[in-house]
Amino acid sequence: MKTLRQIFSWVIPVVIGLILALLIRQFLFQNVRVDGPSMLPNLVNNERVFSFKQSKIHRGSVVVFNADGVDPQVSTKTDYVKRVIAVPGDTVKSQNGNLYVNGKKANQSYIKMDQRKAGTGNWTLKSISKQNNWVRNAGATKVPKGEYFVLGDNRTVSNDSRYWGFVPKNKVDGVVKVGFWSKNKTRKYNVNQFWKHYFAN
């Protein structure tokens, strides 16, 4: 009996801890590993970040989402990390390195001019949806209700909304935040707080 009590004395706290960890991961936040170069220079390959599940999604927010069912080339749960460029109801256009959301020039100071010009291309939602044969929302002129238009910061290599369309809200796992351990204040700002100045001059 004594042995049984001793076993329960350490088993119960472990079980409680596991349950709490699962609940936190499911409903509050989780640790995410960035895979690949598509978010350079602000997030690097293998960088560890937090994904906050209850945070509000803004234009300029960096999000993690399940690409299965979004990118036609993905057939299993695969996390993509991208930046939200436009939210439901927005129009989007890219011209000469500038992004225009609802006709207003977006602030892209989080990347260099060559990344904007060489990587982004010239297009409207309607033109790229037809050019890239989107499976969903072909010919769209606005971001549909409950969906987002996302781009990687490293536009020349990023596989993003330009090629397969919008990200449904129910596919988004959370908003990405760089942890306190990051020593690069500029990159940290560009991920954690940039959305506050999305249309800043």
Short mmCIF file of C-alpha atoms in Angstrom, two decimals:
data_model
loop_
_atom_site.label_atom_id
_atom_site.label_comp_id
_atom_site.label_asym_id
_atom_site.label_seq_id
_atom_site.Cartn_x
_atom_site.Cartn_y
_atom_site.Cartn_z
CA MET A 1 0.00 0.00 0.00
CA LYS A 2 2.84 2.34 0.89
CA THR A 3 4.55 1.54 -2.41
CA LEU A 4 1.33 2.27 -4.29
CA ARG A 5 0.99 5.64 -2.58
CA GLN A 6 4.59 6.48 -3.46
CA ILE A 7 3.95 5.60 -7.10
CA PHE A 8 0.82 7.77 -7.22
CA SER A 9 2.68 10.60 -5.51
CA TRP A 10 4.85 11.08 -8.59
CA VAL A 11 2.57 9.66 -11.31
CA ILE A 12 -0.31 12.08 -10.62
CA PRO A 13 1.80 15.28 -10.87
CA VAL A 14 3.34 13.97 -14.11
CA VAL A 15 -0.09 13.23 -15.59
CA ILE A 16 -1.41 16.64 -14.50
CA GLY A 17 1.66 18.30 -16.03
CA LEU A 18 1.16 16.47 -19.32
CA ILE A 19 -2.51 17.42 -19.45
CA LEU A 20 -1.67 21.08 -18.76
CA ALA A 21 1.04 21.03 -21.45
CA LEU A 22 -1.40 19.58 -23.98
CA LEU A 23 -4.07 22.16 -23.11
CA ILE A 24 -1.55 25.01 -23.42
CA ARG A 25 -0.37 23.68 -26.79
CA GLN A 26 -3.93 23.23 -28.02
CA PHE A 27 -5.45 26.52 -26.88
CA LEU A 28 -2.75 29.04 -25.92
CA PHE A 29 0.64 28.76 -27.61
CA GLN A 30 3.22 26.35 -28.93
CA ASN A 31 6.83 26.29 -30.01
CA VAL A 32 7.35 26.28 -33.80
CA ARG A 33 10.48 25.66 -35.87
CA VAL A 34 10.95 27.77 -39.01
CA ASP A 35 11.77 25.52 -41.96
CA GLY A 36 13.56 26.98 -44.98
CA PRO A 37 14.61 30.44 -46.20
CA SER A 38 11.22 31.90 -47.23
CA MET A 39 11.05 34.38 -44.32
CA LEU A 40 14.61 35.73 -44.56
CA PRO A 41 15.92 38.12 -43.37
CA ASN A 42 13.48 38.25 -40.45
CA LEU A 43 13.24 34.54 -39.63
CA VAL A 44 16.01 32.08 -40.42
CA ASN A 45 15.99 28.35 -41.10
CA ASN A 46 15.58 26.25 -37.92
CA GLU A 47 14.78 29.31 -35.79
CA ARG A 48 12.46 28.57 -32.87
CA VAL A 49 9.51 30.92 -32.36
CA PHE A 50 6.20 30.94 -30.48
CA SER A 51 2.80 30.61 -32.13
CA PHE A 52 0.05 32.31 -30.09
CA LYS A 53 -3.34 30.80 -30.86
CA GLN A 54 -5.56 33.52 -29.39
CA SER A 55 -3.78 36.55 -30.89
CA LYS A 56 -5.71 38.66 -33.37
CA ILE A 57 -4.51 38.48 -36.98
CA HIS A 58 -3.66 41.86 -38.55
CA ARG A 59 -2.22 42.95 -41.87
CA GLY A 60 1.52 42.54 -41.34
CA SER A 61 1.18 39.74 -38.75
CA VAL A 62 3.38 36.70 -39.26
CA VAL A 63 1.33 33.51 -38.94
CA VAL A 64 1.83 29.75 -38.95
CA PHE A 65 -0.75 27.64 -40.77
CA ASN A 66 -1.34 24.10 -41.95
CA ALA A 67 -0.68 24.05 -45.71
CA ASP A 68 -2.51 20.75 -46.22
CA GLY A 69 -5.57 21.67 -48.30
CA VAL A 70 -4.12 25.13 -49.06
CA ASP A 71 -1.06 24.35 -51.18
CA PRO A 72 -2.15 21.66 -53.71
CA GLN A 73 1.32 20.10 -53.53
CA VAL A 74 0.90 19.31 -49.81
CA SER A 75 -1.07 16.23 -48.71
CA THR A 76 -0.06 15.89 -45.05
CA LYS A 77 -0.02 18.37 -42.16
CA THR A 78 2.79 20.79 -42.96
CA ASP A 79 3.38 24.10 -41.18
CA TYR A 80 4.09 27.18 -43.30
CA VAL A 81 5.19 30.50 -41.79
CA LYS A 82 4.23 33.59 -43.83
CA ARG A 83 3.27 37.25 -43.42
CA VAL A 84 -0.35 38.36 -43.79
CA ILE A 85 -0.56 41.00 -46.51
CA ALA A 86 -4.34 41.34 -46.77
CA VAL A 87 -7.36 40.37 -44.68
CA PRO A 88 -10.95 39.54 -45.70
CA GLY A 89 -12.48 42.14 -48.04
CA ASP A 90 -9.13 43.66 -49.09
CA THR A 91 -7.93 44.21 -52.63
CA VAL A 92 -4.23 43.65 -53.36
CA LYS A 93 -1.99 44.79 -56.18
CA SER A 94 1.78 44.66 -56.69
CA GLN A 95 3.48 47.19 -58.97
CA ASN A 96 7.15 48.15 -59.33
CA GLY A 97 8.11 46.80 -55.92
CA ASN A 98 5.15 48.36 -54.12
CA LEU A 99 2.19 46.56 -52.59
CA TYR A 100 -1.17 48.33 -52.64
CA VAL A 101 -3.86 47.15 -50.27
CA ASN A 102 -7.24 48.77 -50.91
CA GLY A 103 -5.38 51.26 -53.10
CA LYS A 104 -3.09 52.35 -50.27
CA LYS A 105 0.66 51.67 -50.38
CA ALA A 106 1.73 49.20 -47.73
CA ASN A 107 4.88 49.73 -45.69
CA GLN A 108 7.45 47.08 -46.65
CA SER A 109 10.39 48.33 -44.63
CA TYR A 110 10.84 44.81 -43.22
CA ILE A 111 12.56 43.81 -46.48
CA LYS A 112 15.04 45.51 -48.81
CA MET A 113 14.07 47.15 -52.08
CA ASP A 114 15.61 44.40 -54.21
CA GLN A 115 13.43 41.83 -52.43
CA ARG A 116 10.37 43.90 -53.20
CA LYS A 117 11.20 44.51 -56.86
CA ALA A 118 13.01 41.34 -57.95
CA GLY A 119 10.93 38.97 -55.87
CA THR A 120 7.36 40.18 -55.73
CA GLY A 121 6.44 40.80 -59.38
CA ASN A 122 3.66 42.92 -60.92
CA TRP A 123 0.13 41.54 -60.53
CA THR A 124 -3.42 41.89 -59.24
CA LEU A 125 -5.34 39.15 -57.44
CA LYS A 126 -7.30 38.47 -60.61
CA SER A 127 -4.21 38.21 -62.83
CA ILE A 128 -2.23 35.85 -60.58
CA SER A 129 -5.25 33.66 -59.83
CA LYS A 130 -5.62 33.02 -63.56
CA GLN A 131 -1.90 32.89 -64.33
CA ASN A 132 -1.20 30.31 -61.62
CA ASN A 133 -4.43 28.34 -62.03
CA TRP A 134 -5.64 28.62 -58.46
CA VAL A 135 -7.77 25.62 -57.55
CA ARG A 136 -9.92 27.81 -55.28
CA ASN A 137 -11.13 31.39 -55.86
CA ALA A 138 -9.87 31.69 -59.45
CA GLY A 139 -10.64 35.17 -60.77
CA ALA A 140 -11.03 36.66 -57.29
CA THR A 141 -10.67 40.43 -57.02
CA LYS A 142 -10.88 40.60 -53.21
CA VAL A 143 -9.77 38.44 -50.31
CA PRO A 144 -12.80 36.26 -49.45
CA LYS A 145 -14.53 36.28 -46.08
CA GLY A 146 -12.67 34.20 -43.49
CA GLU A 147 -9.43 34.00 -45.53
CA TYR A 148 -6.04 35.72 -45.78
CA PHE A 149 -3.52 36.60 -48.49
CA VAL A 150 0.02 35.79 -47.36
CA LEU A 151 3.55 36.25 -48.71
CA GLY A 152 6.96 35.16 -47.53
CA ASP A 153 9.43 37.96 -46.80
CA ASN A 154 12.02 36.35 -49.09
CA ARG A 155 9.82 36.72 -52.17
CA THR A 156 12.18 35.20 -54.76
CA VAL A 157 12.02 31.76 -53.10
CA SER A 158 8.75 31.87 -51.16
CA ASN A 159 5.92 29.49 -52.07
CA ASP A 160 2.92 31.57 -51.01
CA SER A 161 -0.52 32.98 -51.89
CA ARG A 162 0.68 34.18 -55.28
CA TYR A 163 0.85 30.57 -56.44
CA TRP A 164 -2.05 28.80 -54.68
CA GLY A 165 -4.38 31.46 -53.28
CA PHE A 166 -5.83 32.35 -49.90
CA VAL A 167 -5.40 30.78 -46.47
CA PRO A 168 -8.67 29.92 -44.66
CA LYS A 169 -8.82 31.14 -41.06
CA ASN A 170 -9.45 27.61 -39.80
CA LYS A 171 -6.05 26.58 -41.18
CA VAL A 172 -4.18 29.23 -39.16
CA ASP A 173 -2.59 27.80 -36.01
CA GLY A 174 -1.51 31.11 -34.54
CA VAL A 175 0.38 34.40 -34.73
CA VAL A 176 4.17 34.08 -34.61
CA LYS A 177 6.24 35.93 -32.02
CA VAL A 178 10.02 35.91 -31.66
CA GLY A 179 11.11 35.09 -28.11
CA PHE A 180 12.91 37.32 -25.62
CA TRP A 181 16.16 35.52 -26.39
CA SER A 182 16.46 37.16 -29.82
CA LYS A 183 19.21 39.79 -29.74
CA ASN A 184 18.38 41.32 -33.12
CA LYS A 185 15.94 44.09 -32.24
CA THR A 186 15.13 44.96 -35.87
CA ARG A 187 14.18 41.40 -36.86
CA LYS A 188 12.26 40.98 -33.61
CA TYR A 189 10.30 44.17 -34.28
CA ASN A 190 9.61 43.14 -37.89
CA VAL A 191 7.92 39.96 -36.67
CA ASN A 192 6.36 40.95 -33.35
CA GLN A 193 5.23 44.54 -33.81
CA PHE A 194 5.46 45.55 -37.47
CA TRP A 195 1.70 45.19 -38.01
CA LYS A 196 1.17 48.35 -35.94
CA HIS A 197 2.78 50.41 -38.70
CA TYR A 198 1.56 48.53 -41.77
CA PHE A 199 0.44 51.71 -43.54
CA ALA A 200 3.00 54.07 -41.96
CA ASN A 201 4.63 56.56 -44.33
#
